[in-house]
Coordinates of N, CA and C and ligand atoms in Angstrom, one line a residue:
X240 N 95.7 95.5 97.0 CA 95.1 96.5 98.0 C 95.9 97.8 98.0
X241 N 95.0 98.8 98.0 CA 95.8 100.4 97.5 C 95.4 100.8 98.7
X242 N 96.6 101.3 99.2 CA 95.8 102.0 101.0 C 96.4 103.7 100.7
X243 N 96.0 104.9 100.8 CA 95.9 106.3 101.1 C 96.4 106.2 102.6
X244 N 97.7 106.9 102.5 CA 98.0 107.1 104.0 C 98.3 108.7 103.9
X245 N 97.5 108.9 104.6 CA 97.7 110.3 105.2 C 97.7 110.9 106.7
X246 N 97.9 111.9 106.9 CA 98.5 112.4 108.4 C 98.5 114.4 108.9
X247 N 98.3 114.3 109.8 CA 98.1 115.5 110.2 C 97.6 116.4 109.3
X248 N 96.5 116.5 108.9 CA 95.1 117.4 108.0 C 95.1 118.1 108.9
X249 N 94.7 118.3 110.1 CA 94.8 119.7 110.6 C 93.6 120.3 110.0
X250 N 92.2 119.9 109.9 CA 91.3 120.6 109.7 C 91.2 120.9 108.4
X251 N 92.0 120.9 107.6 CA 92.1 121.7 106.3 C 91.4 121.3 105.0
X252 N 90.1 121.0 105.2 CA 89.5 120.5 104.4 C 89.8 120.7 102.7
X253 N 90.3 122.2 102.1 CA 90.8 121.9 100.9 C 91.9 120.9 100.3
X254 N 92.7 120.7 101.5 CA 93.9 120.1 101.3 C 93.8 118.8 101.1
X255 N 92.6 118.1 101.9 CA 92.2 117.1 101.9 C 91.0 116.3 101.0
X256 N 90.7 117.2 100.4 CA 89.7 117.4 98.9 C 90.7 116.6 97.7
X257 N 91.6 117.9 97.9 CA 92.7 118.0 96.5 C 93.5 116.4 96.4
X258 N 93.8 116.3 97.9 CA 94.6 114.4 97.7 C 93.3 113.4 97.6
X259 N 92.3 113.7 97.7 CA 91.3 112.4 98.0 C 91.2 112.4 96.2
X260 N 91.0 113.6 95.5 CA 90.9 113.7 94.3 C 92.1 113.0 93.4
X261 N 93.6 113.3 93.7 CA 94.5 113.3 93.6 C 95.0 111.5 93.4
X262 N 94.8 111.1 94.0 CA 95.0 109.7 94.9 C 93.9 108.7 94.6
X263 N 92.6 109.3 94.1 CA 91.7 108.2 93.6 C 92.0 107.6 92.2
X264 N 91.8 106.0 92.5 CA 91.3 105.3 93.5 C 91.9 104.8 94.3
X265 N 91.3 104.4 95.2 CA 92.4 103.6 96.5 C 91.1 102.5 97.5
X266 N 91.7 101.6 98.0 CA 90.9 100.8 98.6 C 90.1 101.2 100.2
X267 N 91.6 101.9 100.9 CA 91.1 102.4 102.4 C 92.0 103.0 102.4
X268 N 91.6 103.8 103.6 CA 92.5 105.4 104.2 C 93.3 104.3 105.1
X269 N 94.2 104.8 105.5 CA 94.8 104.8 106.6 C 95.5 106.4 107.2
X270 N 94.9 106.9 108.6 CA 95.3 107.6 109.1 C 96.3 108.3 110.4
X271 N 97.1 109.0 110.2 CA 98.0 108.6 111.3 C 98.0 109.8 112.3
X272 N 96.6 110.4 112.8 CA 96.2 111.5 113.5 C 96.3 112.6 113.0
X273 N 96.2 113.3 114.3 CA 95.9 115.1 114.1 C 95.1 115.9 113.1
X274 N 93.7 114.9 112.8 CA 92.6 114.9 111.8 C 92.4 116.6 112.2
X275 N 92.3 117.1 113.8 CA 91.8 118.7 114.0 C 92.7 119.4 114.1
X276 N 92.7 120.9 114.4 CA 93.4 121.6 115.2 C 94.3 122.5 114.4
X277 N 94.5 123.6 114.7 CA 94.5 124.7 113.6 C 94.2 125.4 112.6
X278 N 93.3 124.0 111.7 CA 92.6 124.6 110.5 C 90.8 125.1 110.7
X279 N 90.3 125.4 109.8 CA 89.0 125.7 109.5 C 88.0 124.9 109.7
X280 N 88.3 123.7 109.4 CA 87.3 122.7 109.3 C 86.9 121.1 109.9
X281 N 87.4 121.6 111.3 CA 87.0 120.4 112.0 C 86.2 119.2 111.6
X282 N 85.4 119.4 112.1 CA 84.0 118.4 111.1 C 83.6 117.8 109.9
X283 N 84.2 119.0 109.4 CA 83.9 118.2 107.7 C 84.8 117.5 107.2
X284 N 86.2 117.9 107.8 CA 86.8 116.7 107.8 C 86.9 115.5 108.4
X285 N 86.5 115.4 109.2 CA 86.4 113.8 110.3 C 85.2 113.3 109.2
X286 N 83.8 114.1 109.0 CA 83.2 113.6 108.4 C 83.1 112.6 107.3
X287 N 84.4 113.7 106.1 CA 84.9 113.2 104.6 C 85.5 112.0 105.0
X288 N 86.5 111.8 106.0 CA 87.2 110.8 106.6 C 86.2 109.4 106.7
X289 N 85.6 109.6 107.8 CA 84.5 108.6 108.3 C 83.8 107.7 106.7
X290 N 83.6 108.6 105.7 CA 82.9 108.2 104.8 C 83.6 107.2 103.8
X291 N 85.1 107.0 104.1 CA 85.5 105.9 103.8 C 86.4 104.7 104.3
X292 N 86.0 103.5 104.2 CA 86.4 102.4 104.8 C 88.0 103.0 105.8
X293 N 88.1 103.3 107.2 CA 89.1 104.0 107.7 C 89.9 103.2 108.4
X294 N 91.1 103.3 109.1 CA 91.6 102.8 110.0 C 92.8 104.8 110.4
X295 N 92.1 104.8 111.8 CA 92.7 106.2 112.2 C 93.3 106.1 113.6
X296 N 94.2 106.7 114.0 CA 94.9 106.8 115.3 C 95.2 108.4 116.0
X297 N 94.8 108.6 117.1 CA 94.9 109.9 117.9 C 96.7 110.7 117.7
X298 N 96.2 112.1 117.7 CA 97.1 112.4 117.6 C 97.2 113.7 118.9
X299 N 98.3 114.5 119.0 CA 98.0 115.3 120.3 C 97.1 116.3 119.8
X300 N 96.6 116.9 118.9 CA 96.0 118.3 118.9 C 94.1 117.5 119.1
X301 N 94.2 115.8 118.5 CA 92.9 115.2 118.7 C 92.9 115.0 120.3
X302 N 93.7 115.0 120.9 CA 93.3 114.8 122.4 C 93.0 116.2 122.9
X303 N 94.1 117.2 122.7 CA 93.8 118.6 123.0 C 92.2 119.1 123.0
X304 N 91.5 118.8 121.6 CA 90.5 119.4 121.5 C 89.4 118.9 122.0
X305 N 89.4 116.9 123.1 CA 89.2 116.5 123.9 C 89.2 117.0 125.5
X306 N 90.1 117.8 125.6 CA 90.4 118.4 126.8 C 91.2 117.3 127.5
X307 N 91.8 116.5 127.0 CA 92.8 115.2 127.4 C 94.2 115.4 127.6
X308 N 94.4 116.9 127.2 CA 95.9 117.2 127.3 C 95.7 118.8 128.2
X309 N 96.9 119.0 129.0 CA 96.9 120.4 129.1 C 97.8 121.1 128.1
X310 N 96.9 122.3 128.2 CA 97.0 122.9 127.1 C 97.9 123.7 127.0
X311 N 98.2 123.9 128.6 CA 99.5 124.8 128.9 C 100.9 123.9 128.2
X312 N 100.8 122.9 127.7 CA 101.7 121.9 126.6 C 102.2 123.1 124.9
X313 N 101.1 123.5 124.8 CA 100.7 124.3 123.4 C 101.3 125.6 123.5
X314 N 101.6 126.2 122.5 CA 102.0 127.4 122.2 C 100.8 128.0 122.2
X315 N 101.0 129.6 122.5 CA 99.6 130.1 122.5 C 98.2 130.5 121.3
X316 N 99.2 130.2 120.4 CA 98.7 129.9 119.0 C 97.6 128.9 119.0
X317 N 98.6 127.7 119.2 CA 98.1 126.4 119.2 C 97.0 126.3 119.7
X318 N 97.0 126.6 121.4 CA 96.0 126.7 122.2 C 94.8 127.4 122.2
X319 N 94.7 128.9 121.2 CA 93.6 129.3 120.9 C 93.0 128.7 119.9
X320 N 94.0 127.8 118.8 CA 93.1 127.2 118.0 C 92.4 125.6 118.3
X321 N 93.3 124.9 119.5 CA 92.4 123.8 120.2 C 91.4 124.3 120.6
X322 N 91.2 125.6 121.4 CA 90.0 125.8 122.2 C 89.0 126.2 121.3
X323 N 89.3 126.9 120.1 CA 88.4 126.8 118.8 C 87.5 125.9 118.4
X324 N 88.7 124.7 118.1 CA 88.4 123.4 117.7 C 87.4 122.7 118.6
X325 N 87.4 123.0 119.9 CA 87.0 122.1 120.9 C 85.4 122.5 120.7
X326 N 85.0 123.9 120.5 CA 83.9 124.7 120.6 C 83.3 124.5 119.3
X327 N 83.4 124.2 118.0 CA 82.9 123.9 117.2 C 83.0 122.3 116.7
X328 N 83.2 121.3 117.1 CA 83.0 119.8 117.3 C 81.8 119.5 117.7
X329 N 81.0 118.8 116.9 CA 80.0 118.2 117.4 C 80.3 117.4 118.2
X330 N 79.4 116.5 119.3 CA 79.1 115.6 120.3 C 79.5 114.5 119.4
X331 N 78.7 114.2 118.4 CA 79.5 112.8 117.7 C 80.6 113.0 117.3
X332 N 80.7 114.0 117.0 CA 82.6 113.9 116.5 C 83.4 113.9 117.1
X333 N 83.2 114.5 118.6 CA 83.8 114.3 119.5 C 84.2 112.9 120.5
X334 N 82.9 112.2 120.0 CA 82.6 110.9 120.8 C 83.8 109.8 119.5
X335 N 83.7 110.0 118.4 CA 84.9 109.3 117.4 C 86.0 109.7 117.5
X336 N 86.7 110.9 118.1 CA 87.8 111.4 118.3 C 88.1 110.6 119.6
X337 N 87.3 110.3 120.8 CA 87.7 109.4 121.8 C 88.0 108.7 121.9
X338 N 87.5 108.1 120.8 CA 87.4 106.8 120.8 C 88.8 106.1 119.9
X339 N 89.7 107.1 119.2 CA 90.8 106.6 118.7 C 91.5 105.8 119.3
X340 N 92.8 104.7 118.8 CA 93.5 104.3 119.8 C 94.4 105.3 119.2
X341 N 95.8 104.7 120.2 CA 97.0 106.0 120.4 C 98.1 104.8 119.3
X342 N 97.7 103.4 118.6 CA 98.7 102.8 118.1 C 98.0 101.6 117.6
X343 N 97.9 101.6 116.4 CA 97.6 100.0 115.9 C 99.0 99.1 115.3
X344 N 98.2 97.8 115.3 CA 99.0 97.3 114.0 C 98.1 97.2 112.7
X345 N 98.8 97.0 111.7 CA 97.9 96.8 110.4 C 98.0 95.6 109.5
X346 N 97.5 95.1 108.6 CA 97.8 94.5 107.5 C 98.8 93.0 108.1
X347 N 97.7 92.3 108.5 CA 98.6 91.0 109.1 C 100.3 91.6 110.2
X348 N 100.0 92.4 110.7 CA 101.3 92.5 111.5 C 102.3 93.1 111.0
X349 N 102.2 93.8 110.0 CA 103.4 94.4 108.9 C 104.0 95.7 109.1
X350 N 102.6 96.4 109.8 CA 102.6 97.9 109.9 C 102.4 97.7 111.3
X351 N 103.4 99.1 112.3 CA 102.7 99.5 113.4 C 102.6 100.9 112.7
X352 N 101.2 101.8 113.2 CA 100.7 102.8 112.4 C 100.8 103.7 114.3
X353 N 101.7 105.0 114.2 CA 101.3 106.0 115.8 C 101.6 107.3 114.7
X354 N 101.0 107.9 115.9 CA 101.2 109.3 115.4 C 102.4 110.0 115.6
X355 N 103.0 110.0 116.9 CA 104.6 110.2 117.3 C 105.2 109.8 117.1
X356 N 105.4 108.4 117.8 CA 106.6 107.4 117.9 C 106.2 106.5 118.7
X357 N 107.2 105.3 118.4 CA 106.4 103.9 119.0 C 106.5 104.4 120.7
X358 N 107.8 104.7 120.9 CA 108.2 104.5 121.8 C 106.9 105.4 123.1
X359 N 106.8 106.5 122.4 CA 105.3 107.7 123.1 C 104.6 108.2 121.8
X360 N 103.6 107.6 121.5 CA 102.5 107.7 120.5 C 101.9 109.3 120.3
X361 N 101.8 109.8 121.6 CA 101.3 110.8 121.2 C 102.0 112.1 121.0
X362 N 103.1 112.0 121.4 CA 103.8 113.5 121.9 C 105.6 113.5 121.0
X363 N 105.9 112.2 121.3 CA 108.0 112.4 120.6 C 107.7 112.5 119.1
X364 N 108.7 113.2 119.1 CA 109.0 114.0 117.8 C 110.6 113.7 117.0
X365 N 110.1 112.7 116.0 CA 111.3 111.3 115.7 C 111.9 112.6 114.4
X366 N 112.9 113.7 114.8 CA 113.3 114.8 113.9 C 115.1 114.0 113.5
X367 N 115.4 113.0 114.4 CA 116.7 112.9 114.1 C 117.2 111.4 113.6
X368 N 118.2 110.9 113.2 CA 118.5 109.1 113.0 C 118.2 108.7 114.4
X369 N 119.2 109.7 115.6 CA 119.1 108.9 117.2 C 118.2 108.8 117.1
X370 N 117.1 109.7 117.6 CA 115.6 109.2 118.1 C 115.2 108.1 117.2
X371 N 115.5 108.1 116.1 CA 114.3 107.1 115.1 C 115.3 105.7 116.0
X372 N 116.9 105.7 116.3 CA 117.5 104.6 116.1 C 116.3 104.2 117.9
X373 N 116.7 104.9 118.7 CA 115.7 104.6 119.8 C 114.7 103.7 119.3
X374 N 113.8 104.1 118.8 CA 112.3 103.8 119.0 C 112.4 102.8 117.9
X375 N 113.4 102.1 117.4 CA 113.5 100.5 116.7 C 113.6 99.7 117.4
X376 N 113.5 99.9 118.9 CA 113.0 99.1 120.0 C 112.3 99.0 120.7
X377 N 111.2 100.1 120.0 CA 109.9 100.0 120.8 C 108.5 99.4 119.4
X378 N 109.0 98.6 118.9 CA 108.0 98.2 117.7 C 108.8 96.7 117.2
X379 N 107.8 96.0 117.0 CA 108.3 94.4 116.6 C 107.8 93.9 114.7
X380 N 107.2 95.5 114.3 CA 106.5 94.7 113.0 C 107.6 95.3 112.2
X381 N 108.3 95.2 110.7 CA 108.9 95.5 109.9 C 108.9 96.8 109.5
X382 N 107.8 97.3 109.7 CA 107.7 98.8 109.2 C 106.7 99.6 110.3
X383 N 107.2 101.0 110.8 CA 106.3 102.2 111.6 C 105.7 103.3 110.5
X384 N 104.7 103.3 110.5 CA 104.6 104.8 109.8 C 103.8 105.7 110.9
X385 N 104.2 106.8 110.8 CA 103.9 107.6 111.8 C 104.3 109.4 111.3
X386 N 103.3 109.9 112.0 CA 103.3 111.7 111.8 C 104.1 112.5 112.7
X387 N 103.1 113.4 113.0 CA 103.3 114.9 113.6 C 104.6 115.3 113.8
X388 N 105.6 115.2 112.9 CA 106.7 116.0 112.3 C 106.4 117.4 111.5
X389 N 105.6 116.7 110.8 CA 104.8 117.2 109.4 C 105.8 117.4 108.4
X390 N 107.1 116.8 108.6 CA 108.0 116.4 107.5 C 108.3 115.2 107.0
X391 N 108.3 114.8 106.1 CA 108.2 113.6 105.2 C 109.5 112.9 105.3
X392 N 109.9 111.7 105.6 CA 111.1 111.0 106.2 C 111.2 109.6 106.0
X393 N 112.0 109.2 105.4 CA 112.3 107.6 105.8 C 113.7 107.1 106.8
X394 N 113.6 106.3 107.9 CA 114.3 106.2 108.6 C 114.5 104.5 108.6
X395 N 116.0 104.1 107.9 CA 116.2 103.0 107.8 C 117.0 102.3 109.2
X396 N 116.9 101.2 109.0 CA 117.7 100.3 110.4 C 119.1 99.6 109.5
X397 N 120.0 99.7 110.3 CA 120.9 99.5 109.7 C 121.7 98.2 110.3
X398 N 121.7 97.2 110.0 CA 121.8 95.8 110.8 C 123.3 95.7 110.6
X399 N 124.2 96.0 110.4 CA 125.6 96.1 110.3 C 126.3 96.5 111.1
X400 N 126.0 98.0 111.8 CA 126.6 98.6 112.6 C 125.1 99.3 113.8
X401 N 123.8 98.7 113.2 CA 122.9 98.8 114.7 C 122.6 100.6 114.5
X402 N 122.8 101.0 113.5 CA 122.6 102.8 114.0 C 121.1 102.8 112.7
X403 N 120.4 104.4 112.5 CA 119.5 104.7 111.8 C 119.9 105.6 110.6
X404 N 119.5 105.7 109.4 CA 120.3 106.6 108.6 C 118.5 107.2 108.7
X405 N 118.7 108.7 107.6 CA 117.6 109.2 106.8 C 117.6 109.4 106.3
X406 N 116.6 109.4 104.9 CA 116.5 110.2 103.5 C 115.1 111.1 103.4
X407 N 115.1 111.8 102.9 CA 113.7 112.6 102.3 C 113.3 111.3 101.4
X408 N 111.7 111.5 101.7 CA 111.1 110.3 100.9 C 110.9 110.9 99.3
X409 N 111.6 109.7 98.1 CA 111.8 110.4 97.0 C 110.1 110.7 96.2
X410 N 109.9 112.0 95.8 CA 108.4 112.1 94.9 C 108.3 111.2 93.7
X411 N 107.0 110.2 93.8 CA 106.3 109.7 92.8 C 107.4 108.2 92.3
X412 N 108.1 108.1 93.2 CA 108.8 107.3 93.1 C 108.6 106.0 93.9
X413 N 107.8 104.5 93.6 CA 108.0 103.7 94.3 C 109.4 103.4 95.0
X414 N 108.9 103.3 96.7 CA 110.3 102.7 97.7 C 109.9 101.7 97.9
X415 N 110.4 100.4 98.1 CA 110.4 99.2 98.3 C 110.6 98.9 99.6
X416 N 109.3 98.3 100.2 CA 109.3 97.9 101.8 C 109.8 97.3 102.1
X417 N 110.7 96.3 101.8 CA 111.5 95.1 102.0 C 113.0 95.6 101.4
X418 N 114.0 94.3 102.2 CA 113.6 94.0 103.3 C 114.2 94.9 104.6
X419 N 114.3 96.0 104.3 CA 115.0 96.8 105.3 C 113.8 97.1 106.7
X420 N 114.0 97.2 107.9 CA 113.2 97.9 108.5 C 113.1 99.1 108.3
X421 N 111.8 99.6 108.8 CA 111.7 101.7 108.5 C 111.4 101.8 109.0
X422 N 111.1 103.4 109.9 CA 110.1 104.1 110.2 C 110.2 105.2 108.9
X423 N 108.6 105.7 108.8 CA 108.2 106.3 107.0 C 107.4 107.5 108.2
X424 N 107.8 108.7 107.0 CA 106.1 109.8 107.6 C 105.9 110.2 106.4
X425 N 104.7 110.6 105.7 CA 104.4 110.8 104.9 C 104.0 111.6 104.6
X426 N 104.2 112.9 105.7 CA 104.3 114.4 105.4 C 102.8 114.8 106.0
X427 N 102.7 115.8 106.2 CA 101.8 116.6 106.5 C 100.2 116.8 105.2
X428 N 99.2 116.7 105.6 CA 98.2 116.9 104.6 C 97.6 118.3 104.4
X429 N 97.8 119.0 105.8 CA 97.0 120.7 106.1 C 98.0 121.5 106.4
X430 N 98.8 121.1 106.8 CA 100.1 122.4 107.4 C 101.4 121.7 107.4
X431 N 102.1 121.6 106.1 CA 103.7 121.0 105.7 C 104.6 121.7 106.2
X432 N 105.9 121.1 106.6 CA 106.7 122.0 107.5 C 107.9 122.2 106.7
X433 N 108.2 121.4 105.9 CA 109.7 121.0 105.3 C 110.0 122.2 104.2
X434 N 109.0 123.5 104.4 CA 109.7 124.6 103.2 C 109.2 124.5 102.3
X435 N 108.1 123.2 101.9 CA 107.4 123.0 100.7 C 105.9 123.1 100.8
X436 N 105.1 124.4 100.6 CA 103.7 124.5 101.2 C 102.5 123.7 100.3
X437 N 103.2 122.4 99.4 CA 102.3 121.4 98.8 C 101.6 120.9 99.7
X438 N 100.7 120.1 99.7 CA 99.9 119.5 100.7 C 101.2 117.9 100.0
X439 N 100.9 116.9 101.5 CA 101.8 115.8 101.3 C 100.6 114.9 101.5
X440 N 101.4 113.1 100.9 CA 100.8 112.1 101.3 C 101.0 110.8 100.6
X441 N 100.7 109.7 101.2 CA 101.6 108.5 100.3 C 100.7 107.5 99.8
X442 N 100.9 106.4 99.2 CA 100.1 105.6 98.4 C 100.9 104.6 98.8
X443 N 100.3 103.6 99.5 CA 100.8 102.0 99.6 C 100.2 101.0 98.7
X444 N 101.0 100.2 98.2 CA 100.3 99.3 97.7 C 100.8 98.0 98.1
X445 N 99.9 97.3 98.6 CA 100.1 96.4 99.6 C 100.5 95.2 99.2
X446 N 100.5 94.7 98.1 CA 100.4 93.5 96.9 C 101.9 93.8 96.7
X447 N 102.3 94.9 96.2 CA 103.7 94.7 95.3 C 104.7 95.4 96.6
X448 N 104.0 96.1 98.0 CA 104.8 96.1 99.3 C 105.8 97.3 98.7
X449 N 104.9 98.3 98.1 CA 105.8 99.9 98.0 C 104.9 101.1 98.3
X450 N 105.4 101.8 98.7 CA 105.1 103.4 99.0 C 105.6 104.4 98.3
X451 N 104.7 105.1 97.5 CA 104.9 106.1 97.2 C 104.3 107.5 97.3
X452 N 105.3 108.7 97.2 CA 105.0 109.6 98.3 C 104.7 110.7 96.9
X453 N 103.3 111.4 97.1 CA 103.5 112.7 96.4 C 103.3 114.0 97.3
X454 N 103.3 115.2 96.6 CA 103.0 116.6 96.4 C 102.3 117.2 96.3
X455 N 101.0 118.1 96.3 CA 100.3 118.6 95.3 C 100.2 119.9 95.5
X456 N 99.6 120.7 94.9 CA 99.7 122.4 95.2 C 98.0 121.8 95.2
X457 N 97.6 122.5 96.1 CA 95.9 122.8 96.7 C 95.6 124.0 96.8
X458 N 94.8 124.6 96.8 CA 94.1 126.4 97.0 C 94.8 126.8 98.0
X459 N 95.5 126.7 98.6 CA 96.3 127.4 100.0 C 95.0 128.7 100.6
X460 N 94.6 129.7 99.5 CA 94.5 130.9 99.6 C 92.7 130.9 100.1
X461 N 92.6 129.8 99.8 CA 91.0 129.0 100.3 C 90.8 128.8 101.5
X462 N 91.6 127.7 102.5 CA 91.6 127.8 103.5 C 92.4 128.8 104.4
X463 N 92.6 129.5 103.9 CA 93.6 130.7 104.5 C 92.3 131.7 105.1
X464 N 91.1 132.3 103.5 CA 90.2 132.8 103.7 C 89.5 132.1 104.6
X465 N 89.2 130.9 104.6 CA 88.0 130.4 105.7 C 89.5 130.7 107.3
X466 N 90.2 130.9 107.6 CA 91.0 130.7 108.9 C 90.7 131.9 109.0
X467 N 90.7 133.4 108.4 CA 90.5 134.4 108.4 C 89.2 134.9 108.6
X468 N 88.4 133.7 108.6 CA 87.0 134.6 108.5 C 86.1 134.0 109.9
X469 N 86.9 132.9 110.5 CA 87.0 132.3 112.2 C 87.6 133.1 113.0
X470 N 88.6 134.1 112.3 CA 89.0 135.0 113.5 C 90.2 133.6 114.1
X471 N 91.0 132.7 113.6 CA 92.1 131.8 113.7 C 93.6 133.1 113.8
X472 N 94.5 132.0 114.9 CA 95.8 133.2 114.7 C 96.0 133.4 113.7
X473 N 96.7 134.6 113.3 CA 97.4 134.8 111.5 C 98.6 134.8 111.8
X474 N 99.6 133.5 112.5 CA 100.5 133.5 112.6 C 100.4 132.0 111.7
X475 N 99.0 131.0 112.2 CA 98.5 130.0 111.6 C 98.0 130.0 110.4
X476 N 97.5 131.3 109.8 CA 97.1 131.4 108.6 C 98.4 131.7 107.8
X477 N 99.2 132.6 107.9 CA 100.7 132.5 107.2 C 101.5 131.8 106.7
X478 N 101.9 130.8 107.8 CA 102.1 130.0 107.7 C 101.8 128.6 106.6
X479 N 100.9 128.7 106.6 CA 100.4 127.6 105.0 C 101.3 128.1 103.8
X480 N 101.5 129.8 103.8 CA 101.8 129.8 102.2 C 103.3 129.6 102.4
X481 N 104.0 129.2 103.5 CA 105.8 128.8 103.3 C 105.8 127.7 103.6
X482 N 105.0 126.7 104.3 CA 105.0 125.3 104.1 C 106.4 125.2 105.9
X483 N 106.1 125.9 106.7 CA 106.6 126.0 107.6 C 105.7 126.3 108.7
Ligands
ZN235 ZN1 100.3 117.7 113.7

């Protein structure tokens, strides 16, 4: 079983073209929120999404554009483009965005899948070893994967001395799930943060129990024009071409 795991698309339907292309074939998606919010293309992404066998979890900009968060949370950026988002979402898409949970497990109990952190699914932001070492106590399955960093990370448990180390997850390189515990992100799909404006995202293979993470350069300058042509902040359109 080949699972596609990807995370925070952010609307960006090019971006999400380019890995679906990229990454075929694969058995099922697994998703780890923030499908809207910021980018161009709300809808047609949930849509492309929906159209294959999925397993997806909420993230904060998908509650935002629910009206489930205040918004006064958001930078003013952000907030003009949730209230964007919120305005061009259809009723069914809106009604599948509700309907997310905030945390699964997966694959016989192997995976817990959040968009934060175990510990607060929607909102903590696991940027350090401490926080990751934290939240190895809020999860009981061997491995977390989880987003809205939008930087790509592996966070190992270290049973010797009880602390968390980190590495950048290596490109195109199977990492071996066993038998260390982790928390894994797998980078951003619409708006990458780490200084690299590739689109991100990983490939599990569930059989041989490895992950591997690629890169890809996508049209940047594609969804930039559609963010520009919505009248979206251009602090949000900028931003794509530094990967920040
Ligand atoms: Zn996000």
């Amino acid at each position: 079983m080949r699972i596609l795991l990807v995370s925070d698309i952010h609307a960006n339907l090019v971006a999400l073209e380019t890995v679906l292309a990229h990454a075929a074939p694969f058995d099922r998606i697994w998703c780890l929120g923030d499908v809207v919010g910021y980018g161009p293309e709300p809808n047609a992404c949930i849509d492309r999404l929906r159209s294959f066998d999925l397993l997806c979890i909420a993230g904060n900009h998908d509650w935002a554009a629910l009206g489930k968060l205040d918004l006064e949370e958001f930078n003013p950026d952000a907030r003009r483009a949730a209230i964007w988002t919120r305005d061009q979402l259809t009723p069914a898409n809106l009604e599948w965005l509700r309907a997310l949970p905030e945390r699964v497990p997966a694959q016989a109990d192997r995976f817990t899948l959040v968009h934060g952190s175990p510990r607060y699914p929607i909102w903590e932001y696991v940027l350090t070893p401490a926080v990751a070492r934290a939240n190895f106590d809020f999860f009981d399955t061997p491995i977390c994967l989880m987003g809205h960093t939008h930087v790509p990370v592996v966070y190992r448990f270290q049973d010797d001395d009880q602390t968390a180390t980190a590495d950048p997850l290596p490109e195109g390189l199977p990492l071996k799930l066993n038998p260390d515990r982790m928390m894994i992100n797998p980078g951003s799909i619409g708006q990458p943060r780490d200084g690299d404006p590739r689109t991100a995202y990983a490939l599990l293979e569930l059989d041989a129990l490895t992950l591997t993470h690629y890169r890809v350069d996508y049209a940047i300058a594609a969804t930039q024009a559609k963010m520009e042509q919505f009248g979206l902040p251009p602090r949000l359109i900028a931003r794509l071409s530094y990967g920040w």
